[in-house]
Amino acid sequence: MAGSYWTWRLYHLVVADAISIQQPTKFRVVYEFLGGNLGRVADIGCGPGVFIRYLCEHASKVYAADIDEAALGRVKARHRSYENLHCVVTLADCLPFTDGELDTVLLLEVLEHLEDDAAGIREIHRVLAPGGKLVLSVPVPPGEINETDEWGHKREGYQLEQLQSLLGNNGFEVQDHRFAQFKFSRIGERLVQRWRRWVSFPAPIFLSWVGYLDYLLSSEARQTGGCLPACILIMARTVGNTSTEENFRLPRGELL
């Protein structure tokens, strides 16, 4: 499965996991916020590389960035036909890009893992060109915190007002936001978790289909954050200049 994109895709057509649970209401918003003509783009904390194929087809240069070298190796193998893809092992708050090098950054479910989330946002602002786009998602409390794990959640998540303030104070203007993964998606996640505790083989895909029932909920409630959303998605652009002398340090990272 590691080396074949289509085998990996087939796996996610039959097995329920975090990817399948997020798909009903979250993925379409990510695609909408990304749009086309992405220029030079980095998917920071890309994990299994869910959006890498789309990025490669809509950008001039794509960086898949993560702290997990093994995961990046699988991403690179699955997308080996794309010459504009580059994989880089890096931390999210110390990126191996020069100032203004990128046009688009994708940052999904990463910010809550950073000890200093404001520093992470400033670092993304540094590497984005003026007017560059940030597509961001974070969990909404209640959620897990695991401070004993170096890479675990350092906070439960964010309320919309907290996230808007964090971005606004660090060089970004929020242009749009959406909520995703409502109460039926939360039910689907619990079903998958229980299946994994009770059964020794992977959860079947139909457990995650419960999330599609979110579309039966009031559209007004979904837009305003009702119906217990588990996720906020933000589309923002850079404004101003938050650079300091520290921003011009030699960046760290290792290309695969």
GROMACS .gro file of C-alpha atoms in nm:
model
  256
    1MET     CA    1   0.000   0.000   0.000
    2ALA     CA    2   0.287   0.239   0.076
    3GLY     CA    3   0.416   0.259  -0.280
    4SER     CA    4   0.097   0.280  -0.486
    5TYR     CA    5  -0.141   0.575  -0.490
    6TRP     CA    6  -0.434   0.375  -0.626
    7THR     CA    7  -0.388   0.090  -0.379
    8TRP     CA    8  -0.386   0.349  -0.102
    9ARG     CA    9  -0.702   0.508  -0.243
   10LEU     CA   10  -0.871   0.169  -0.267
   11TYR     CA   11  -0.787   0.103   0.097
   12HIS     CA   12  -0.967   0.423   0.195
   13LEU     CA   13  -1.271   0.322  -0.007
   14VAL     CA   14  -1.326   0.016   0.213
   15VAL     CA   15  -1.175   0.107   0.553
   16ALA     CA   16  -1.303   0.370   0.797
   17ASP     CA   17  -1.040   0.586   0.968
   18ALA     CA   18  -0.968   0.953   1.037
   19ILE     CA   19  -0.953   1.032   0.665
   20SER     CA   20  -1.292   0.882   0.584
   21ILE     CA   21  -1.453   1.050   0.887
   22GLN     CA   22  -1.331   1.394   0.776
   23GLN     CA   23  -1.430   1.350   0.413
   24PRO     CA   24  -1.808   1.419   0.417
   25THR     CA   25  -1.806   1.785   0.525
   26LYS     CA   26  -1.441   1.890   0.555
   27PHE     CA   27  -1.267   1.795   0.232
   28ARG     CA   28  -1.496   1.987  -0.003
   29VAL     CA   29  -1.425   2.306   0.194
   30VAL     CA   30  -1.049   2.248   0.171
   31TYR     CA   31  -1.075   2.215  -0.209
   32GLU     CA   32  -1.296   2.523  -0.228
   33PHE     CA   33  -1.058   2.734  -0.019
   34LEU     CA   34  -0.753   2.614  -0.213
   35GLY     CA   35  -0.902   2.679  -0.556
   36GLY     CA   36  -0.666   2.660  -0.853
   37ASN     CA   37  -0.343   2.831  -0.964
   38LEU     CA   38  -0.174   2.774  -0.630
   39GLY     CA   39   0.175   2.875  -0.743
   40ARG     CA   40   0.437   2.751  -0.497
   41VAL     CA   41   0.261   2.558  -0.221
   42ALA     CA   42   0.357   2.372   0.098
   43ASP     CA   43   0.139   2.120   0.280
   44ILE     CA   44   0.284   2.153   0.630
   45GLY     CA   45   0.219   1.852   0.851
   46CYS     CA   46   0.095   1.664   0.545
   47GLY     CA   47   0.080   1.322   0.717
   48PRO     CA   48  -0.033   1.063   0.461
   49GLY     CA   49  -0.059   1.329   0.190
   50VAL     CA   50  -0.434   1.332   0.134
   51PHE     CA   51  -0.424   1.651  -0.074
   52ILE     CA   52  -0.084   1.613  -0.239
   53ARG     CA   53  -0.216   1.483  -0.573
   54TYR     CA   54  -0.454   1.782  -0.601
   55LEU     CA   55  -0.175   2.023  -0.510
   56CYS     CA   56   0.061   1.874  -0.769
   57GLU     CA   57  -0.204   1.921  -1.038
   58HIS     CA   58  -0.277   2.284  -0.945
   59ALA     CA   59   0.062   2.424  -0.842
   60SER     CA   60   0.397   2.495  -1.004
   61LYS     CA   61   0.596   2.355  -0.710
   62VAL     CA   62   0.474   2.147  -0.415
   63TYR     CA   63   0.647   2.082  -0.084
   64ALA     CA   64   0.516   1.797   0.129
   65ALA     CA   65   0.646   1.882   0.477
   66ASP     CA   66   0.627   1.673   0.793
   67ILE     CA   67   0.832   1.563   1.094
   68ASP     CA   68   0.775   1.195   1.007
   69GLU     CA   69   1.037   1.086   0.753
   70ALA     CA   70   0.875   0.744   0.705
   71ALA     CA   71   0.537   0.900   0.625
   72LEU     CA   72   0.701   1.136   0.376
   73GLY     CA   73   0.873   0.839   0.211
   74ARG     CA   74   0.530   0.683   0.150
   75VAL     CA   75   0.392   1.012   0.017
   76LYS     CA   76   0.686   1.042  -0.222
   77ALA     CA   77   0.641   0.683  -0.346
   78ARG     CA   78   0.268   0.727  -0.407
   79HIS     CA   79   0.323   1.046  -0.606
   80ARG     CA   80   0.650   0.960  -0.781
   81SER     CA   81   0.509   1.053  -1.123
   82TYR     CA   82   0.489   1.423  -1.025
   83GLU     CA   83   0.814   1.605  -1.094
   84ASN     CA   84   0.700   1.921  -0.912
   85LEU     CA   85   0.677   1.741  -0.575
   86HIS     CA   86   0.949   1.781  -0.312
   87CYS     CA   87   0.937   1.617   0.031
   88VAL     CA   88   1.103   1.785   0.326
   89VAL     CA   89   1.146   1.675   0.687
   90THR     CA   90   1.091   1.981   0.905
   91LEU     CA   91   0.923   2.131   1.208
   92ALA     CA   92   0.616   2.345   1.145
   93ASP     CA   93   0.759   2.640   1.337
   94CYS     CA   94   1.103   2.640   1.172
   95LEU     CA   95   1.047   2.602   0.801
   96PRO     CA   96   1.322   2.550   0.539
   97PHE     CA   97   1.199   2.826   0.308
   98THR     CA   98   1.324   3.177   0.247
   99ASP     CA   99   1.112   3.483   0.318
  100GLY     CA  100   0.819   3.510   0.077
  101GLU     CA  101   0.910   3.190  -0.107
  102LEU     CA  102   0.559   3.040  -0.104
  103ASP     CA  103   0.225   3.148  -0.249
  104THR     CA  104   0.002   2.901  -0.061
  105VAL     CA  105   0.028   2.709   0.266
  106LEU     CA  106  -0.198   2.423   0.374
  107LEU     CA  107  -0.196   2.367   0.751
  108LEU     CA  108  -0.454   2.107   0.856
  109GLU     CA  109  -0.484   1.991   1.218
  110VAL     CA  110  -0.131   2.106   1.306
  111LEU     CA  111  -0.162   2.429   1.504
  112GLU     CA  112  -0.298   2.258   1.817
  113HIS     CA  113   0.024   2.049   1.831
  114LEU     CA  114   0.253   2.353   1.865
  115GLU     CA  115   0.372   2.475   2.204
  116ASP     CA  116   0.386   2.831   2.071
  117ASP     CA  117   0.107   2.861   1.815
  118ALA     CA  118   0.165   3.234   1.762
  119ALA     CA  119   0.529   3.167   1.665
  120GLY     CA  120   0.408   2.903   1.422
  121ILE     CA  121   0.169   3.148   1.257
  122ARG     CA  122   0.443   3.412   1.232
  123GLU     CA  123   0.672   3.157   1.067
  124ILE     CA  124   0.408   3.079   0.805
  125HIS     CA  125   0.359   3.451   0.749
  126ARG     CA  126   0.736   3.482   0.693
  127VAL     CA  127   0.751   3.221   0.418
  128LEU     CA  128   0.439   3.343   0.235
  129ALA     CA  129   0.462   3.609  -0.033
  130PRO     CA  130   0.260   3.930   0.013
  131GLY     CA  131  -0.103   3.839  -0.035
  132GLY     CA  132  -0.020   3.470   0.003
  133LYS     CA  133  -0.295   3.229   0.103
  134LEU     CA  134  -0.321   3.017   0.416
  135VAL     CA  135  -0.577   2.736   0.435
  136LEU     CA  136  -0.599   2.622   0.795
  137SER     CA  137  -0.805   2.378   0.998
  138VAL     CA  138  -0.813   2.319   1.373
  139PRO     CA  139  -1.029   2.114   1.610
  140VAL     CA  140  -1.305   2.271   1.819
  141PRO     CA  141  -1.319   2.190   2.193
  142PRO     CA  142  -1.392   1.959   2.364
  143GLY     CA  143  -1.093   1.755   2.251
  144GLU     CA  144  -0.786   1.572   2.369
  145ILE     CA  145  -0.472   1.715   2.530
  146ASN     CA  146  -0.155   1.506   2.559
  147GLU     CA  147   0.123   1.722   2.696
  148THR     CA  148   0.341   1.419   2.778
  149ASP     CA  149   0.370   1.335   2.407
  150GLU     CA  150   0.621   1.565   2.237
  151TRP     CA  151   0.404   1.577   1.925
  152GLY     CA  152   0.064   1.545   2.095
  153HIS     CA  153  -0.212   1.804   2.130
  154LYS     CA  154  -0.100   2.097   2.345
  155ARG     CA  155  -0.455   2.239   2.356
  156GLU     CA  156  -0.805   2.105   2.293
  157GLY     CA  157  -0.858   2.331   1.996
  158TYR     CA  158  -0.987   2.679   1.924
  159GLN     CA  159  -1.306   2.877   1.921
  160LEU     CA  160  -1.356   3.089   1.609
  161GLU     CA  161  -1.290   3.417   1.792
  162GLN     CA  162  -0.962   3.284   1.934
  163LEU     CA  163  -0.843   3.175   1.592
  164GLN     CA  164  -0.939   3.502   1.425
  165SER     CA  165  -0.752   3.696   1.694
  166LEU     CA  166  -0.443   3.473   1.666
  167LEU     CA  167  -0.427   3.519   1.291
  168GLY     CA  168  -0.511   3.890   1.297
  169ASN     CA  169  -0.240   3.962   1.553
  170ASN     CA  170   0.024   3.785   1.344
  171GLY     CA  171  -0.009   3.930   0.998
  172PHE     CA  172  -0.316   3.762   0.847
  173GLU     CA  173  -0.657   3.878   0.735
  174VAL     CA  174  -0.929   3.612   0.759
  175GLN     CA  175  -1.130   3.609   0.438
  176ASP     CA  176  -1.363   3.315   0.498
  177HIS     CA  177  -1.438   3.043   0.751
  178ARG     CA  178  -1.649   2.730   0.769
  179PHE     CA  179  -1.736   2.470   1.029
  180ALA     CA  180  -1.722   2.096   0.955
  181GLN     CA  181  -1.766   1.750   1.108
  182PHE     CA  182  -2.088   1.804   1.299
  183LYS     CA  183  -2.267   1.580   1.548
  184PHE     CA  184  -2.316   1.287   1.311
  185SER     CA  185  -1.947   1.292   1.218
  186ARG     CA  186  -1.867   1.286   1.590
  187ILE     CA  187  -2.093   0.980   1.625
  188GLY     CA  188  -1.912   0.815   1.332
  189GLU     CA  189  -1.576   0.879   1.497
  190ARG     CA  190  -1.692   0.718   1.822
  191LEU     CA  191  -1.823   0.415   1.629
  192VAL     CA  192  -1.488   0.368   1.457
  193GLN     CA  193  -1.299   0.405   1.787
  194ARG     CA  194  -1.519   0.143   1.954
  195TRP     CA  195  -1.481  -0.095   1.659
  196ARG     CA  196  -1.102  -0.069   1.690
  197ARG     CA  197  -1.119  -0.150   2.062
  198TRP     CA  198  -1.347  -0.450   2.017
  199VAL     CA  199  -1.246  -0.601   1.680
  200SER     CA  200  -0.902  -0.700   1.555
  201PHE     CA  201  -0.948  -0.602   1.187
  202PRO     CA  202  -1.004  -0.254   1.036
  203ALA     CA  203  -1.339  -0.078   1.068
  204PRO     CA  204  -1.562  -0.102   0.757
  205ILE     CA  205  -1.618   0.213   0.554
  206PHE     CA  206  -1.994   0.228   0.622
  207LEU     CA  207  -1.925   0.337   0.982
  208SER     CA  208  -1.791   0.668   0.852
  209TRP     CA  209  -2.090   0.719   0.620
  210VAL     CA  210  -2.281   0.834   0.927
  211GLY     CA  211  -2.103   1.168   0.875
  212TYR     CA  212  -2.302   1.236   0.558
  213LEU     CA  213  -2.610   1.274   0.779
  214ASP     CA  214  -2.460   1.611   0.879
  215TYR     CA  215  -2.609   1.747   0.555
  216LEU     CA  216  -2.956   1.686   0.699
  217LEU     CA  217  -2.887   1.940   0.974
  218SER     CA  218  -2.993   2.302   0.944
  219SER     CA  219  -2.766   2.484   0.700
  220GLU     CA  220  -2.793   2.800   0.912
  221ALA     CA  221  -2.681   2.613   1.223
  222ARG     CA  222  -2.389   2.458   1.035
  223GLN     CA  223  -2.278   2.798   0.907
  224THR     CA  224  -2.291   2.961   1.250
  225GLY     CA  225  -2.120   2.680   1.439
  226GLY     CA  226  -2.420   2.497   1.575
  227CYS     CA  227  -2.469   2.118   1.570
  228LEU     CA  228  -2.146   2.048   1.763
  229PRO     CA  229  -1.882   2.111   1.493
  230ALA     CA  230  -1.552   1.932   1.550
  231CYS     CA  231  -1.351   2.146   1.309
  232ILE     CA  232  -1.304   2.506   1.192
  233LEU     CA  233  -1.157   2.583   0.850
  234ILE     CA  234  -1.009   2.924   0.772
  235MET     CA  235  -0.895   3.089   0.452
  236ALA     CA  236  -0.668   3.388   0.520
  237ARG     CA  237  -0.416   3.604   0.336
  238THR     CA  238  -0.101   3.779   0.451
  239VAL     CA  239  -0.105   4.150   0.528
  240GLY     CA  240   0.165   4.374   0.668
  241ASN     CA  241   0.509   4.256   0.776
  242THR     CA  242   0.584   4.072   1.101
  243SER     CA  243   0.949   3.995   1.016
  244THR     CA  244   1.218   4.036   1.279
  245GLU     CA  245   1.591   3.973   1.272
  246GLU     CA  246   1.516   3.622   1.392
  247ASN     CA  247   1.312   3.559   1.077
  248PHE     CA  248   1.627   3.578   0.867
  249ARG     CA  249   1.802   3.287   1.037
  250LEU     CA  250   1.923   3.001   0.820
  251PRO     CA  251   1.619   2.771   0.785
  252ARG     CA  252   1.640   2.407   0.885
  253GLY     CA  253   1.500   2.105   0.703
  254GLU     CA  254   1.604   1.800   0.505
  255LEU     CA  255   1.483   1.727   0.154
  256LEU     CA  256   1.408   1.363   0.077
   0.00000   0.00000   0.00000
